[in-house]
PDB file of C-alpha atoms in Angstrom:
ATOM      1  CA  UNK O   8      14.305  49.203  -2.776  1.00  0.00           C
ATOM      2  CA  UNK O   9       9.907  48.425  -3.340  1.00  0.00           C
ATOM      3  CA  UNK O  10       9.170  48.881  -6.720  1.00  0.00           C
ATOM      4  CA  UNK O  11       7.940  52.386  -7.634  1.00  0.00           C
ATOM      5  CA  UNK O  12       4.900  51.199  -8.548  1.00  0.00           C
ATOM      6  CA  UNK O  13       2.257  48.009  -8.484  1.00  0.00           C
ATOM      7  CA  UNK O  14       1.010  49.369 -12.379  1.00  0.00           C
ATOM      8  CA  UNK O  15       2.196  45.838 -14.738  1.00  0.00           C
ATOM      9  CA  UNK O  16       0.455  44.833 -17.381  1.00  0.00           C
ATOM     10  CA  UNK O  17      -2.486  42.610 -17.463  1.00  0.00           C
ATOM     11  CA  UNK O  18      -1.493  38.800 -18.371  1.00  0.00           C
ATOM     12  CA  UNK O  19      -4.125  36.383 -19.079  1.00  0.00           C
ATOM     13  CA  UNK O  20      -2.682  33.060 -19.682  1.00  0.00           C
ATOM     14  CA  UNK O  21       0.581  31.663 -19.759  1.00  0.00           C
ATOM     15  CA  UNK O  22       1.453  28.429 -22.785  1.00  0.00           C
ATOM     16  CA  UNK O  23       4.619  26.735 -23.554  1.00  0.00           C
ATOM     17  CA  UNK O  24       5.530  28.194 -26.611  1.00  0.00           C
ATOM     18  CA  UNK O  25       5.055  25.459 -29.166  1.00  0.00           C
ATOM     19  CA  UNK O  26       5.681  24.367 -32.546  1.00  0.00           C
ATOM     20  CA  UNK O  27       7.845  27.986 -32.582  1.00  0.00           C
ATOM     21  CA  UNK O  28      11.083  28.124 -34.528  1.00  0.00           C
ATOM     22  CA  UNK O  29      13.426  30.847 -35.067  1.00  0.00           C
ATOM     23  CA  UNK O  30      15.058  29.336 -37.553  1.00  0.00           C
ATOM     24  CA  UNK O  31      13.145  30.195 -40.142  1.00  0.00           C
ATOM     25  CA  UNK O  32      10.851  33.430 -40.764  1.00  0.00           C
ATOM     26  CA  UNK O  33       7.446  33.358 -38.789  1.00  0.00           C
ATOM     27  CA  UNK O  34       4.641  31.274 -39.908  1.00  0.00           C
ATOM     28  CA  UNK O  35       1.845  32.876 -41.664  1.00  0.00           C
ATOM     29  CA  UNK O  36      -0.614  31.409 -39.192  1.00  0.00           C
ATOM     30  CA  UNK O  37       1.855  33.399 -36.347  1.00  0.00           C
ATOM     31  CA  UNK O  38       1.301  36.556 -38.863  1.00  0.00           C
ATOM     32  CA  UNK O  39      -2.531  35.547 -38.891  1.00  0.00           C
ATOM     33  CA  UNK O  40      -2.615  35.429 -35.068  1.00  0.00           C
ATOM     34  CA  UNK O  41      -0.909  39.414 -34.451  1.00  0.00           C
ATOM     35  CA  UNK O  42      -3.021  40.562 -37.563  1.00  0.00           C
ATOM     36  CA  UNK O  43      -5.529  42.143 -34.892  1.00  0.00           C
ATOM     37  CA  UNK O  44      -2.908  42.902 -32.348  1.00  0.00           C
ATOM     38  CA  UNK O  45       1.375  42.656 -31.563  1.00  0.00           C
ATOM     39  CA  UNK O  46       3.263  40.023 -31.619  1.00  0.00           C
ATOM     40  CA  UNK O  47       6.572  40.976 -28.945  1.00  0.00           C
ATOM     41  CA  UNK O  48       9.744  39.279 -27.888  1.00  0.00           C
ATOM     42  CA  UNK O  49      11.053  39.512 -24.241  1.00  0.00           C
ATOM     43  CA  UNK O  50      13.727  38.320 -22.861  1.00  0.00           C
ATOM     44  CA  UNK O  51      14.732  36.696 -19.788  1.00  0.00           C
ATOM     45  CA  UNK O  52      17.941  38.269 -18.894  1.00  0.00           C
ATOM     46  CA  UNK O  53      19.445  36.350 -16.298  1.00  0.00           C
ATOM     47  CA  UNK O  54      22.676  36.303 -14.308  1.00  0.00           C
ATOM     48  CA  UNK O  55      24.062  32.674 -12.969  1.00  0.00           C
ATOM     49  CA  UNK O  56      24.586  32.431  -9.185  1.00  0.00           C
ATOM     50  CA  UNK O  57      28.482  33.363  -8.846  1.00  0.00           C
ATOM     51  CA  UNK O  58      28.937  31.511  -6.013  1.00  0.00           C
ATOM     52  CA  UNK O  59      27.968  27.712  -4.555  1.00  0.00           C
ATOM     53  CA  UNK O  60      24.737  28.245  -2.231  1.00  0.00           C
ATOM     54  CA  UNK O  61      24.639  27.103   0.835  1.00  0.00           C
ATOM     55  CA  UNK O  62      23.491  23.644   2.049  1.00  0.00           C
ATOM     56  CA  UNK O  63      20.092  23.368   3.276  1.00  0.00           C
ATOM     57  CA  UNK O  64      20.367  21.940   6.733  1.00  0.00           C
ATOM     58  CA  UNK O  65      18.442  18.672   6.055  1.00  0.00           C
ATOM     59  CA  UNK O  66      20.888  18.019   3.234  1.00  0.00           C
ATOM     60  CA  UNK O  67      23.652  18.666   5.025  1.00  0.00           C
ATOM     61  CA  UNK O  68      22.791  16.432   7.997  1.00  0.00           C
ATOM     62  CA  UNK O  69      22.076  13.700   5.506  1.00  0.00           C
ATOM     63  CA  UNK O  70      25.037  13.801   3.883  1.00  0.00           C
ATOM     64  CA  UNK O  71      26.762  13.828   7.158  1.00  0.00           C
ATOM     65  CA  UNK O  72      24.804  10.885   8.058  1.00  0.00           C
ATOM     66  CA  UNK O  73      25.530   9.382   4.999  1.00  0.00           C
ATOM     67  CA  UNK O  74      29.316   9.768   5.536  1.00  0.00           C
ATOM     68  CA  UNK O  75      29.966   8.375   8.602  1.00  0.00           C
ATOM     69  CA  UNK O  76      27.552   5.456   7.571  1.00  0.00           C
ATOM     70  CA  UNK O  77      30.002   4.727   4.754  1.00  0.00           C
ATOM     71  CA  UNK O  78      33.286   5.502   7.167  1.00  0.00           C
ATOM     72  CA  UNK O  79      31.903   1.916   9.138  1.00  0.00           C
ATOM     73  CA  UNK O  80      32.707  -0.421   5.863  1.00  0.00           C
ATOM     74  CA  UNK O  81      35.860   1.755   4.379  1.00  0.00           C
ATOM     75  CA  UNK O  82      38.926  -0.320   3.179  1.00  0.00           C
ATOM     76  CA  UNK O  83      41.478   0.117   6.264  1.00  0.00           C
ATOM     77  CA  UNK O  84      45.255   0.457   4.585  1.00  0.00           C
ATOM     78  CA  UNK O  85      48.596  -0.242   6.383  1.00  0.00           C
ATOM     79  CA  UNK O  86      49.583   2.840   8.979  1.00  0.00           C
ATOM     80  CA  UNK O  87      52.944   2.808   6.418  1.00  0.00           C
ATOM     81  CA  UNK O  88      50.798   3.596   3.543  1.00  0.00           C
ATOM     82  CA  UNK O  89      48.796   5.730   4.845  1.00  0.00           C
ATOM     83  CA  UNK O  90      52.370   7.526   5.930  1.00  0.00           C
ATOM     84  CA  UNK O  91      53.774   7.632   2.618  1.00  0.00           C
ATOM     85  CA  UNK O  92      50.173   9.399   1.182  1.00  0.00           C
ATOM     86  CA  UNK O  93      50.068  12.121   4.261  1.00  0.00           C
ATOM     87  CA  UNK O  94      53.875  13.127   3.196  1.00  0.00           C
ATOM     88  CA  UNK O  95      53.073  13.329  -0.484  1.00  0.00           C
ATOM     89  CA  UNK O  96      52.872  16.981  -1.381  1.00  0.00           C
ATOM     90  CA  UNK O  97      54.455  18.472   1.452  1.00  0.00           C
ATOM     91  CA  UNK O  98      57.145  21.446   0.593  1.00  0.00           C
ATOM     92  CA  UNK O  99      58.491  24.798   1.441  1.00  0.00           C
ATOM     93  CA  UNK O 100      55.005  26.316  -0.092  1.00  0.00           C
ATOM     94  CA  UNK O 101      51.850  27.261   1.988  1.00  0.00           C
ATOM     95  CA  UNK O 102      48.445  28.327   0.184  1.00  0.00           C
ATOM     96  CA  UNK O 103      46.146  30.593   2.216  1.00  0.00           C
ATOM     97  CA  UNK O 104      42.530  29.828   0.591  1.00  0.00           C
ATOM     98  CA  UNK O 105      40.722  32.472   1.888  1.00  0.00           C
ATOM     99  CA  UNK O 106      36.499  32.442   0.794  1.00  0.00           C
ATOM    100  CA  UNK O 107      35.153  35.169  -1.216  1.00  0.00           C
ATOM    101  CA  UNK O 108      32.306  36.865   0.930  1.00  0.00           C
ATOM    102  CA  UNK O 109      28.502  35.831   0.163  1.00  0.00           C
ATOM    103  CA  UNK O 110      27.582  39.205   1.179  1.00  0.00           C
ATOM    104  CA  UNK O 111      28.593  42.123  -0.699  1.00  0.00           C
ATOM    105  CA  UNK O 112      28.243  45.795   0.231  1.00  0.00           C
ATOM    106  CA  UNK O 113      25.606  45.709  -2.467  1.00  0.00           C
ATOM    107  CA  UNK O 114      23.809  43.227  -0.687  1.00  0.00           C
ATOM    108  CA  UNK O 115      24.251  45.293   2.652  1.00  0.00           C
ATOM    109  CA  UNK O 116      22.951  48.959   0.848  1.00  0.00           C
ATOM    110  CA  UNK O 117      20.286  47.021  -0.795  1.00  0.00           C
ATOM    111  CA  UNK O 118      21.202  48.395  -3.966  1.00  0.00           C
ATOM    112  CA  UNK O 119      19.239  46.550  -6.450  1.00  0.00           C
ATOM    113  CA  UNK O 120      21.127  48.376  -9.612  1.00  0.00           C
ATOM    114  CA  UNK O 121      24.086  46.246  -8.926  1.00  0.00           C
ATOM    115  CA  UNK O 122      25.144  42.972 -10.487  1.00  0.00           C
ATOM    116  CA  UNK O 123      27.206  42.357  -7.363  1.00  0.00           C
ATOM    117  CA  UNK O 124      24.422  41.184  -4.922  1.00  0.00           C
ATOM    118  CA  UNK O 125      22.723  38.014  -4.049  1.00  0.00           C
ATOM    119  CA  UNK O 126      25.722  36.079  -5.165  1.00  0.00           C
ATOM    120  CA  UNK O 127      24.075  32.782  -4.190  1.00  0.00           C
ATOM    121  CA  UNK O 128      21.046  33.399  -6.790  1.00  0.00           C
ATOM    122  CA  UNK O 129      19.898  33.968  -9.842  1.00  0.00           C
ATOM    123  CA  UNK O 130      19.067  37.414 -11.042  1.00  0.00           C
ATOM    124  CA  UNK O 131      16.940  38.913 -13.591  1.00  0.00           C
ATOM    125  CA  UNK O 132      17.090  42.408 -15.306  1.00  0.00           C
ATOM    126  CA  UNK O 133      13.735  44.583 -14.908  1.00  0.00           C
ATOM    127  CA  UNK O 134      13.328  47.671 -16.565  1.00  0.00           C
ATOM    128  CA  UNK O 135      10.692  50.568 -16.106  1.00  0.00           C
ATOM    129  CA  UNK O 136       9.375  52.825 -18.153  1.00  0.00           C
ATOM    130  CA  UNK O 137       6.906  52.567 -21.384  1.00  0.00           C
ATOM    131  CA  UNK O 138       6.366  49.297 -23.153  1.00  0.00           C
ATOM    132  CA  UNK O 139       3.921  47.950 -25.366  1.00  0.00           C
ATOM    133  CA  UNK O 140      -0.004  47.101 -24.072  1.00  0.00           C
ATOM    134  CA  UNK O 141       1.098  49.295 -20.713  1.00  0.00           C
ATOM    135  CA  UNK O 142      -2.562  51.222 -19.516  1.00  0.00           C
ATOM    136  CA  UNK O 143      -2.764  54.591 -20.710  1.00  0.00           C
ATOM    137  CA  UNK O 144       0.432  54.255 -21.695  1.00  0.00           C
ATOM    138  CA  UNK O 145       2.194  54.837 -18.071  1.00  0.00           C
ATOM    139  CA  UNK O 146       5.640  53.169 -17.363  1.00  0.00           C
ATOM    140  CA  UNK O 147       5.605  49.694 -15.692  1.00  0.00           C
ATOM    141  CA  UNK O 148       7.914  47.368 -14.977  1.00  0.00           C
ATOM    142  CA  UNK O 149       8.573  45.053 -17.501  1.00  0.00           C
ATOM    143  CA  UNK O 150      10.940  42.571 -19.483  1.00  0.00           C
ATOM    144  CA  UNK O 151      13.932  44.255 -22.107  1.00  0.00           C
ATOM    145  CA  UNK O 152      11.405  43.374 -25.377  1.00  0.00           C
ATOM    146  CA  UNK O 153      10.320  44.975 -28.630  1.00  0.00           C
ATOM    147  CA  UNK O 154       7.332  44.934 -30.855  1.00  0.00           C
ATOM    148  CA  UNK O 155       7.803  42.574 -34.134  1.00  0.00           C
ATOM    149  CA  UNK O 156       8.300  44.107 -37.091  1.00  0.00           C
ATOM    150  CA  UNK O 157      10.126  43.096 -39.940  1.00  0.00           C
ATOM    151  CA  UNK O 158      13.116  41.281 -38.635  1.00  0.00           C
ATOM    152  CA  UNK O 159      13.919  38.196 -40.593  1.00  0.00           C
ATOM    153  CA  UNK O 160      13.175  35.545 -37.284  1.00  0.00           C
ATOM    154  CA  UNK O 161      11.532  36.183 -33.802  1.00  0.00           C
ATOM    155  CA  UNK O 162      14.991  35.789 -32.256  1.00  0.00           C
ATOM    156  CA  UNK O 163      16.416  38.493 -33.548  1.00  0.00           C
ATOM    157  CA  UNK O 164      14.102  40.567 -32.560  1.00  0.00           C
ATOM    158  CA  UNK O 165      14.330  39.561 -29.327  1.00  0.00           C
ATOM    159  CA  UNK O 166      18.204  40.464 -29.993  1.00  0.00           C
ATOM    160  CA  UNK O 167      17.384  43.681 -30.939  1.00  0.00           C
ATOM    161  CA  UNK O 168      15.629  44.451 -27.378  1.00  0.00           C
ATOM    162  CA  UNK O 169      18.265  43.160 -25.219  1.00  0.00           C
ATOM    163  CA  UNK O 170      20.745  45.431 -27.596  1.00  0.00           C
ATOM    164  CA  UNK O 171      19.033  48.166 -27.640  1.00  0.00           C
ATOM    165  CA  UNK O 172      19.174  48.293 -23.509  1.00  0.00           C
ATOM    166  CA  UNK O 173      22.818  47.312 -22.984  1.00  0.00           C
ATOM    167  CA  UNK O 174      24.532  48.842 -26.292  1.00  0.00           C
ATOM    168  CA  UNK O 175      25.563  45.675 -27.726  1.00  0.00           C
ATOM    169  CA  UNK O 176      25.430  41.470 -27.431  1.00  0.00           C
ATOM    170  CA  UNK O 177      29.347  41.107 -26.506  1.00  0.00           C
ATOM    171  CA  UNK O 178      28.266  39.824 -22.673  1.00  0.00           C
ATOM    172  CA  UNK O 179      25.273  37.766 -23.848  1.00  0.00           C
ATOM    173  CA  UNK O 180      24.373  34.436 -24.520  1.00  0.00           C
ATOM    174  CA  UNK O 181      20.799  33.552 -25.748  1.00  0.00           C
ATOM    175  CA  UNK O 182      19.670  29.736 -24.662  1.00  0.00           C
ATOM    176  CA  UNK O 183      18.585  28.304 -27.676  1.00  0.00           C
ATOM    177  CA  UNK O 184      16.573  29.900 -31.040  1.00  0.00           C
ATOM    178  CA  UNK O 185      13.395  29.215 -30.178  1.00  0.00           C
ATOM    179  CA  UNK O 186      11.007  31.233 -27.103  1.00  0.00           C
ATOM    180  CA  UNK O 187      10.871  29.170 -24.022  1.00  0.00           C
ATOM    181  CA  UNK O 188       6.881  30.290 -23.116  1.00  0.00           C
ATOM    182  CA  UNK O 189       4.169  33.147 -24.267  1.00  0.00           C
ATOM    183  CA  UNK O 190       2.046  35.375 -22.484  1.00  0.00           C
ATOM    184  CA  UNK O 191      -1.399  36.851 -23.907  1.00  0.00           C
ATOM    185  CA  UNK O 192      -2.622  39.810 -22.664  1.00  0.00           C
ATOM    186  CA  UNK O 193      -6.340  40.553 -21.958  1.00  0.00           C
ATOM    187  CA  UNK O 194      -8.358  42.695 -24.138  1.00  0.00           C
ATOM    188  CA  UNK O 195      -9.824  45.493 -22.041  1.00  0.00           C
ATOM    189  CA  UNK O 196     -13.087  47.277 -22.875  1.00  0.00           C
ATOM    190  CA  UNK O 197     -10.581  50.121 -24.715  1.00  0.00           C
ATOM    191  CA  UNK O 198     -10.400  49.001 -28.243  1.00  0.00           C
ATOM    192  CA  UNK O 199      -7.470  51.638 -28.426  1.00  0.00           C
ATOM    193  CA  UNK O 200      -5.829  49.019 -26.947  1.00  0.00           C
ATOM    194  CA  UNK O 201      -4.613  46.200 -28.861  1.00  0.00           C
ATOM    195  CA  UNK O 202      -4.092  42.126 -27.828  1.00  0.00           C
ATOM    196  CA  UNK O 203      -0.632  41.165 -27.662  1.00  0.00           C
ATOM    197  CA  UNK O 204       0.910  38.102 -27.641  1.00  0.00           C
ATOM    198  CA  UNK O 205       4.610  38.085 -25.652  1.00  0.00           C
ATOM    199  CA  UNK O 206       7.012  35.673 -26.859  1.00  0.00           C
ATOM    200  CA  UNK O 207       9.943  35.006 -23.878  1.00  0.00           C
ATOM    201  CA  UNK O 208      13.156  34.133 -24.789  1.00  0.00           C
ATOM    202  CA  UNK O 209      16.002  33.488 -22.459  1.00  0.00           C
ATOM    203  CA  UNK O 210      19.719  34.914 -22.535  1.00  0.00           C
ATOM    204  CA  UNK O 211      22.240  34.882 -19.772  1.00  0.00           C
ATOM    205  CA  UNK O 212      25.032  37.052 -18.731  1.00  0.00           C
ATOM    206  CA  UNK O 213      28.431  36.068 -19.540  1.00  0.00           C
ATOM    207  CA  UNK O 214      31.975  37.170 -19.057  1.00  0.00           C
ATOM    208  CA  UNK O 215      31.370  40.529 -17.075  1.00  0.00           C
ATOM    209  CA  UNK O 216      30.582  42.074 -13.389  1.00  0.00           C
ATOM    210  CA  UNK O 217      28.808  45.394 -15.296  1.00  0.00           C
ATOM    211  CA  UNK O 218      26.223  46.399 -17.272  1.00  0.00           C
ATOM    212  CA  UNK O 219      25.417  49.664 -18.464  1.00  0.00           C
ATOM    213  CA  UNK O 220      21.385  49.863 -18.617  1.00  0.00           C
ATOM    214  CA  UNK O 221      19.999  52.712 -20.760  1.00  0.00           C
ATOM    215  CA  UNK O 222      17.242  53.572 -22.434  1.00  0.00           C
ATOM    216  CA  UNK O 223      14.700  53.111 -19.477  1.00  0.00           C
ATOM    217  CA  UNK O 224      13.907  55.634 -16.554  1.00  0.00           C
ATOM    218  CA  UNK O 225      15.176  52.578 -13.995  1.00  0.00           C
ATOM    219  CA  UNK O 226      16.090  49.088 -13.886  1.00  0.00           C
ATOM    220  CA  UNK O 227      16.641  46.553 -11.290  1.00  0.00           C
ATOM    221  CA  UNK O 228      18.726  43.003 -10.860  1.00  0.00           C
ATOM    222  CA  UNK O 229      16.144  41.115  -8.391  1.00  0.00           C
ATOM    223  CA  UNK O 230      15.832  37.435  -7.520  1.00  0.00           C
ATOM    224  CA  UNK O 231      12.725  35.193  -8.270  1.00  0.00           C
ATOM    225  CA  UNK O 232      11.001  36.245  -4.915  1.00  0.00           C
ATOM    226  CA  UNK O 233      12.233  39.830  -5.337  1.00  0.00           C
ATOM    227  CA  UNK O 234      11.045  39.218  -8.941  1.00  0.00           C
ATOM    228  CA  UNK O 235       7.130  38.634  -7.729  1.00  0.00           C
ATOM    229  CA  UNK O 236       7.425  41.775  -5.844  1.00  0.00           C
ATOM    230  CA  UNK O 237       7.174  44.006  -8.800  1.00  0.00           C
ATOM    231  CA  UNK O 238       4.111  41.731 -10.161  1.00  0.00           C
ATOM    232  CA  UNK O 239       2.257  41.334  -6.994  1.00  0.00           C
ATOM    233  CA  UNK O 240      -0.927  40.916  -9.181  1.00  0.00           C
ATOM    234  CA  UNK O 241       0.049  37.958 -11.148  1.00  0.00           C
ATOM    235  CA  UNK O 242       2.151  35.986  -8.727  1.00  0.00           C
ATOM    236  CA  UNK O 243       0.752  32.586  -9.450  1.00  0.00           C
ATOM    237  CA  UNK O 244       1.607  32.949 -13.399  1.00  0.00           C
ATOM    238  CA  UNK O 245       4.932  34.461 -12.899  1.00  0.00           C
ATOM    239  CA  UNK O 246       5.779  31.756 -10.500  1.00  0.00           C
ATOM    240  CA  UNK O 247       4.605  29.332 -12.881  1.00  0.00           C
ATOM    241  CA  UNK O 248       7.220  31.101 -15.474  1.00  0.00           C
ATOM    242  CA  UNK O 249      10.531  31.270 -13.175  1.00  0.00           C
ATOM    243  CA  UNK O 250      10.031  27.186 -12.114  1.00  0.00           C
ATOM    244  CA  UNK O 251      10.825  26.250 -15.306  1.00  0.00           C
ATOM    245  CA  UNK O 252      13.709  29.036 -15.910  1.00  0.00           C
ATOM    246  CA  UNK O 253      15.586  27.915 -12.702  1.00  0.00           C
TER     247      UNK O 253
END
């Protein structure tokens, strides 16, 4: 599934977020800094890889190496201990371990709406349809996120985004209080148009397989390349962005 369309908004610069607590309301020189534009939260919604990746081929041949390098020194114990150890354990039982599969029929359909893909990786939550600083107001892909308004800390606003998509925090887990990075958008020649400053915060998905998304026309669970896809334009910042979120 390509994205539906290359329109994303128009990032200038991307800053570690500093000096930037949550846990208390925001500074007035933060309120000084939206006075002639929007301050917004994003969020980061990511799901943990459910299963163990697999071993680069370099690594694994090192760590082969590495074994049978140690095997030459190893302690050699008496042929009746090493009986006594071998029938340890031994009953009338037998466990079949059989592998859950790394790829899903998700995976196979390429169906991007499901949680139950790319296993082995990280994924993030896109969404598309209107957001704040979008050109002429057309949908784009974009980050769950809200405008700031009145809400007592940053963070909470950024809660409010990420509940207002999914219904509710109950699978959620947001990394820390205060934004892991901002984004400033570029001022076009449209004065209709106001600077915004985005303010990223991170949360992870916990305890569940499925998500219902709402209140977007699509969404999307990609990777980090899959990710760059959607922001073709502004691959070198993004990239930038998802190092530090591995």
């Amino acid at each position: 599934m390509l994205p539906r369309s290359p329109a994303s908004l128009h990032l200038r610069s991307l800053q570690w977020a500093r000096a930037f607590s949550s846990s208390s309301s925001p500074s007035p020189s933060a309120a000084a800094a939206g006075a002639d534009g929007k301050i917004v939260a994003s969020v980061v919604f990511e799901r943990l890889p459910v299963v163990i990746p697999k071993i680069n081929p370099v690594v694994y041949a090192f760590q082969e190496f590495s074994f049978r390098w140690r095997q030459q020194y190893r302690r050699k114990y008496p042929d009746d201990v090493l009986g006594k150890a071998e029938a340890r354990g031994k009953g009338d039982y037998q466990i079949d371990y059989v592998p859950a599969p790394r790829v899903t029929e998700a995976d196979k359909a390429n169906d991007r709406k499901s949680l139950q893909r790319a296993l082995d990786n990280k994924l993030y939550l896109l969404l598309y349809g209107k957001t704040a600083g979008a050109p002429d107001g057309k949908p784009v892909w974009h980050f769950p996120e809200k405008v700031y308004e009145n809400e007592d800390t940053l963070r909470l606003c950024a809660e409010s985004a990420l509940k207002s998509v999914l219904g509710g925090l109950d699978n959620t887990y947001f990394v820390g209080n205060a934004p892991m990075a901002h984004m400033e958008a570029e001022q076009t020649g449209d004065s209709s148009v106001p600077s915004l400053k985005r303010f990223f915060f991170k949360s992870q998905v916990i305890g569940t397989t499925k998500l219902d998304i709402g209140k977007c026309e699509d969404h999307v669970w990609v990777t980090k390349d899959e990710l760059l896809e959607y922001f073709p334009e502004h691959k070198v910042l993004f990239d930038k962005m998802i190092i530090h979120i591995r």
